[in-house]
Tab-separated table of C-alpha atoms in Angstrom:
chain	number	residue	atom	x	y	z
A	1	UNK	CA	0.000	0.000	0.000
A	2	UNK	CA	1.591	3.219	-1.118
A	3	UNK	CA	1.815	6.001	1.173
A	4	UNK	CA	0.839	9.963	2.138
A	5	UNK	CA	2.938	11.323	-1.038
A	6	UNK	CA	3.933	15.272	-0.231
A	7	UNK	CA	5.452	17.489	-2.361
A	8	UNK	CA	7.830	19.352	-2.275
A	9	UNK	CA	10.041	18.133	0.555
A	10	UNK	CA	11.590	21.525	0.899
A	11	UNK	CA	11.452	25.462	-0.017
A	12	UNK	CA	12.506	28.064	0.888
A	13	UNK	CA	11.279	31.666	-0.353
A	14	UNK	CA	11.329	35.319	0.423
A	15	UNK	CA	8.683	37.057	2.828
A	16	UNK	CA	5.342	38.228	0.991
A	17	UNK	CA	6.332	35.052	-1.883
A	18	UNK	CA	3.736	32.556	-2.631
A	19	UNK	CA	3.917	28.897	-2.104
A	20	UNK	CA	1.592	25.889	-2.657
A	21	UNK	CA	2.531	21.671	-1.062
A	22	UNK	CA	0.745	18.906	-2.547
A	23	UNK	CA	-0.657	16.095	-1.053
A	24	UNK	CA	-1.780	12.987	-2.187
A	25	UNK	CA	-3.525	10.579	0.220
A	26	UNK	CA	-3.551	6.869	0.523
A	27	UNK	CA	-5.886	5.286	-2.152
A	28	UNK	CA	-9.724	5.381	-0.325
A	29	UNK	CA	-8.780	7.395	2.636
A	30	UNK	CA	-11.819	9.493	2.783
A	31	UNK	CA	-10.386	12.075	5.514
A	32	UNK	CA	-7.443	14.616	4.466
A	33	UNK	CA	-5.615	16.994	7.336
A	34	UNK	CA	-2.824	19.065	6.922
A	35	UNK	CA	-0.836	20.426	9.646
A	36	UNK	CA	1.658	22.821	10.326
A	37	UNK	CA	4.400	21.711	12.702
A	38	UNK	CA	6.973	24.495	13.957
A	39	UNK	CA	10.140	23.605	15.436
A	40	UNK	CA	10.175	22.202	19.007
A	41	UNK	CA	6.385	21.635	18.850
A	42	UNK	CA	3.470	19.296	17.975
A	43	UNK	CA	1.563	19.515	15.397
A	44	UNK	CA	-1.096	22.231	14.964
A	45	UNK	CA	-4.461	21.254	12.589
A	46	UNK	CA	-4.609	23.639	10.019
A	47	UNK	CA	-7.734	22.151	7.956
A	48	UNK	CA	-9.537	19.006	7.561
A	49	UNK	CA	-11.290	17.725	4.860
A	50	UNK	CA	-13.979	14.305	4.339
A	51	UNK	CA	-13.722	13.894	1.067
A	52	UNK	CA	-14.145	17.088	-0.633
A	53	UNK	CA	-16.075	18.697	2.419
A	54	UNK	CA	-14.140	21.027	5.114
A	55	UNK	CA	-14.615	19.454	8.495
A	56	UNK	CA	-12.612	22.077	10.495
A	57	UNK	CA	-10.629	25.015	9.602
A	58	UNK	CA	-11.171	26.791	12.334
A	59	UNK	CA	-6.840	27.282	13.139
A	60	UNK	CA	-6.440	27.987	9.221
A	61	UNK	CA	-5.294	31.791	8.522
A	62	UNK	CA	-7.901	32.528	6.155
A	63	UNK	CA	-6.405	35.866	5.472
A	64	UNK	CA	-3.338	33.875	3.995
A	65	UNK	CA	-3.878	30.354	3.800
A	66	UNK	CA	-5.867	28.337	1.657
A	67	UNK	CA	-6.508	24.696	0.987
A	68	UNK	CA	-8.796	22.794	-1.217
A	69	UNK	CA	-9.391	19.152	-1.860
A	70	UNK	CA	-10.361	18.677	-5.618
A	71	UNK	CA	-12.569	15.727	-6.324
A	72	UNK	CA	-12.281	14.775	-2.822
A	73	UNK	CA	-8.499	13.028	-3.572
A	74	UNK	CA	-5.093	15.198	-3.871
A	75	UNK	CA	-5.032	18.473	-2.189
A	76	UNK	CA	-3.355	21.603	-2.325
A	77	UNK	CA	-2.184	24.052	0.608
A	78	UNK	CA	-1.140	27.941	-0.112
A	79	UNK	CA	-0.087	30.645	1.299
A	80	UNK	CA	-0.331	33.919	0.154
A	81	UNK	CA	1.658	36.124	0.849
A	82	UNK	CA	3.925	34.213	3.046
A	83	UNK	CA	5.185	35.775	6.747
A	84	UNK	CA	8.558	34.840	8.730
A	85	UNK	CA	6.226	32.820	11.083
A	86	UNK	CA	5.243	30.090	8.763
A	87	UNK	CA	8.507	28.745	8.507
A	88	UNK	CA	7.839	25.446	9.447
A	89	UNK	CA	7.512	21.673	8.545
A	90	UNK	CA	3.860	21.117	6.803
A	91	UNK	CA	2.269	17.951	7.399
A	92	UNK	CA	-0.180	15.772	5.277
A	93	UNK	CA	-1.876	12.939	6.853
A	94	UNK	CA	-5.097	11.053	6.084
A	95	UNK	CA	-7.324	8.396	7.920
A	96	UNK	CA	-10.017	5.913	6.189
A	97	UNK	CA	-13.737	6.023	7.210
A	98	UNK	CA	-14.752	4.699	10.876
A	99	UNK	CA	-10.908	5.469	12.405
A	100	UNK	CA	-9.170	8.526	12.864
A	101	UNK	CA	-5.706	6.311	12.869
A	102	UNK	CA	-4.288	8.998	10.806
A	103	UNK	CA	-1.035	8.230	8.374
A	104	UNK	CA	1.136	10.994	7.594
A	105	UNK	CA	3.670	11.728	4.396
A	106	UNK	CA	7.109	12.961	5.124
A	107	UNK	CA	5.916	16.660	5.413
A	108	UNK	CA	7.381	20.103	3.607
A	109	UNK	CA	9.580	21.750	5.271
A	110	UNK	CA	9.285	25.694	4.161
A	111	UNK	CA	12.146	28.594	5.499
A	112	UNK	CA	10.784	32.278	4.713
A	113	UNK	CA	13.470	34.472	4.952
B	1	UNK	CA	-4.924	25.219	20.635
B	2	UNK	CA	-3.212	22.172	21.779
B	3	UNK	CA	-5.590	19.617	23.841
B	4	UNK	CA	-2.906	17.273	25.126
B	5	UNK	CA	-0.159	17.863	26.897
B	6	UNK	CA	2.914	15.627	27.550
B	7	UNK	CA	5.220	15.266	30.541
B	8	UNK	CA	8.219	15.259	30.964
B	9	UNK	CA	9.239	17.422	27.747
B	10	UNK	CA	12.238	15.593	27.415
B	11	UNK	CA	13.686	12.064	28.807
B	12	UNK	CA	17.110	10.830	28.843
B	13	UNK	CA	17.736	6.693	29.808
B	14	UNK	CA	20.194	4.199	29.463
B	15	UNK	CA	19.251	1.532	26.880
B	16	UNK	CA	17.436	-1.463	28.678
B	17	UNK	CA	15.820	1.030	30.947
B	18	UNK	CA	11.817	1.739	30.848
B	19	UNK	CA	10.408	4.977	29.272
B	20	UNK	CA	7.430	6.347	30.768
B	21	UNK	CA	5.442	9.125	29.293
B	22	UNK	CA	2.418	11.234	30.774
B	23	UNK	CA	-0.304	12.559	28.595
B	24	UNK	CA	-3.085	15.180	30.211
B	25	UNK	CA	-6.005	16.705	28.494
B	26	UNK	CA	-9.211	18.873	28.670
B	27	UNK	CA	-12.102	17.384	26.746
B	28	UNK	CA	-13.971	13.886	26.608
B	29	UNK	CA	-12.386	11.832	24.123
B	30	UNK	CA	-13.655	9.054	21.741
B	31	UNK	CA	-10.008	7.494	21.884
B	32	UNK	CA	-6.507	8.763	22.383
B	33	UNK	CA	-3.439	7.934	20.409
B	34	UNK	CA	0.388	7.572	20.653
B	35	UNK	CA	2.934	8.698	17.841
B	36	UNK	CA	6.177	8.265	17.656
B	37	UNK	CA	8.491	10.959	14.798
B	38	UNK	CA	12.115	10.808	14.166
B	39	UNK	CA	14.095	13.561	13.514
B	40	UNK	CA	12.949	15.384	10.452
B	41	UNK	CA	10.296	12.358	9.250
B	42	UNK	CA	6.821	12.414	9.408
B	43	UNK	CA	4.533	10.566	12.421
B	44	UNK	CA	3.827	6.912	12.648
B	45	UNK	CA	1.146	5.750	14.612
B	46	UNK	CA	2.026	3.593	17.632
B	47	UNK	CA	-1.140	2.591	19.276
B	48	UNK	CA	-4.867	3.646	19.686
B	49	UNK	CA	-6.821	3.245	23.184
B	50	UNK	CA	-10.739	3.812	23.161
B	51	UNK	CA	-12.166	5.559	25.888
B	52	UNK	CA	-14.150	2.636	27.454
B	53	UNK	CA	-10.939	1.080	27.560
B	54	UNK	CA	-7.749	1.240	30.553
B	55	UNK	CA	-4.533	-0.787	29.353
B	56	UNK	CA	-3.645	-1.753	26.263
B	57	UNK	CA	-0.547	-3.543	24.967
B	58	UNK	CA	1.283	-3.446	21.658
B	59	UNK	CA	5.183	-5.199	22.124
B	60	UNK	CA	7.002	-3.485	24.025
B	61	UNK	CA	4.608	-0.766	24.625
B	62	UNK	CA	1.630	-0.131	27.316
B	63	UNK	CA	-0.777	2.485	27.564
B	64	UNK	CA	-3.307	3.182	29.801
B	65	UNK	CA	-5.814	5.454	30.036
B	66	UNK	CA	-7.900	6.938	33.200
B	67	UNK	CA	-10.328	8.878	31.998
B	68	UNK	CA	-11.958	10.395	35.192
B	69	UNK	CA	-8.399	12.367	35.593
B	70	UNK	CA	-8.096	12.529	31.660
B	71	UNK	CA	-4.951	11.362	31.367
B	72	UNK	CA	-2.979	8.789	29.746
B	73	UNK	CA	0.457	7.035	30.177
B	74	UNK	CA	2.876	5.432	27.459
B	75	UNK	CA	5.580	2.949	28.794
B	76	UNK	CA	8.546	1.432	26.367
B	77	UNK	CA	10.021	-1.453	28.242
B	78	UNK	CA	13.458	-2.479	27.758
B	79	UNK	CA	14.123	0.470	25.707
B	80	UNK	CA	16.944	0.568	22.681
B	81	UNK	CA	18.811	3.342	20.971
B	82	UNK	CA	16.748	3.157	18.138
B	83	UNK	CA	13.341	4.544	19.936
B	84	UNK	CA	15.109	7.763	20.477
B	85	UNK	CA	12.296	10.232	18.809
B	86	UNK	CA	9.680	12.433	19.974
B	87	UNK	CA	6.532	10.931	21.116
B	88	UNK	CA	3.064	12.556	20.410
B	89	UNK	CA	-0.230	11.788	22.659
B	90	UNK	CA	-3.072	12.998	20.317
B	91	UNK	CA	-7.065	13.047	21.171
B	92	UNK	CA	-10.063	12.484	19.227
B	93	UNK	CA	-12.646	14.947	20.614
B	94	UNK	CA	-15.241	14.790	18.266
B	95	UNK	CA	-14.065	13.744	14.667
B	96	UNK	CA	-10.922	15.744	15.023
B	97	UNK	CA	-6.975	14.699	15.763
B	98	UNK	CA	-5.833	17.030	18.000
B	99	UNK	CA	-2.062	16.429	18.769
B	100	UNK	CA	-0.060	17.736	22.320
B	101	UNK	CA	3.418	19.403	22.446
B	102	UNK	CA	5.543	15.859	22.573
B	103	UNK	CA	8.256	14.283	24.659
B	104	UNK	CA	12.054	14.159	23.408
B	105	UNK	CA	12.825	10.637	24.345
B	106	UNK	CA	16.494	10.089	23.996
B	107	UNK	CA	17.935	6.467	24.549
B	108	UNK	CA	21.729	6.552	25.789
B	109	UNK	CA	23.453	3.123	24.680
């Protein structure tokens, strides 16, 4: 069984750039989060998705953040225009229907500077 | 906001020696769950407790759970370099995975 696939596995860009990850889940996996995990700390829930539905977004910065789940499979995170403060390691996991037992890809790791 | 929290932050043993782990959170739970990460990899699910549950066992590893002080424990017996990581307690309140700040686990061989 293939894995959470994440691209890219690092960046780095300028403050006020753009930048999108990828994320492709395991095959069937109906539920999608990404998280965004700064150094020293767990990880924080950005969004999640069931299928192509958002479940929670509630810690997503809407101002600058977006995410969307296309056809309820791959998904894409951005940020627009980035800040210092998301440097940090960006997480994809997902988790089939009736168990949260969530796997996770090898994550992004983004630097603004 | 983080819902679990871990104690100690960090942990330092001799291989062979037991790990033990503490876990506290804030909301009812429909199950709580360990992770383990390496350094600069993604997290791998240890083991899953249910909230009607109190031990469970996987290997080398026991959890337990007391829900009436909402808190949960993670022991690695007979530890080995190799478990050196940070481990993760994360909740399921509601349909969501909330995860806690982590314990450095470093095994000394």
């Amino acid at each position: 069984e293939a894995g959470v696939a994440q691209s890219p596995r690092y960046k780095i860009i300028e403050k006020r750039q753009s930048v999108a990850f990828w994320c492709n889940p395991i095959s069937g996996h109906a539920t999608l989060y990404w998280y965004q995990q700064i150094l020293g700390q767990g990880p924080k829930l950005l969004i999640q998705f069931q299928n192509n539905g958002v479940v929670d977004d509630s810690q997503l910065p809407k101002d600058r953040f977006s995410a969307e789940r296309l056809k309820g499979v791959d998904s894409t995170l951005k940020i627009q225009p980035a800040k210092l403060e998301d440097s940090a390691v960006y997480l994809c996991a997902s988790s089939s229907t009736g168990t949260s037992q969530a796997f996770f890809g090898q994550g992004t790791r983004l630097t603004v500077v | 906001s983080q819902q679990g929290e871990e104690d100690p932050q960090a942990l330092s043993i001799q291989e062979g020696e037991n790990a033990t782990m503490n876990c506290s959170y804030k909301t009812s739970i429909n199950n709580l769950q360990w992770y383990r990460q390496n350094s600069g990899r993604g997290l791998v699910h240890l083991i899953l407790i249910r909230s009607n549950e109190r031990e469970k066992h996987s290997g080398r590893l026991r959890v337990t759970l007391d829900t009436s002080k909402k808190s949960s424990s993670l022991l690695i017996t007979a530890s080995r370099a190799a478990d050196t990581a940070s481990y993760f307690c994360a909740t399921v309140p509601g349909n969501k995975l909330v995860f806690g700040a982590g314990t450095i686990l470093r095994v000394k061989s």
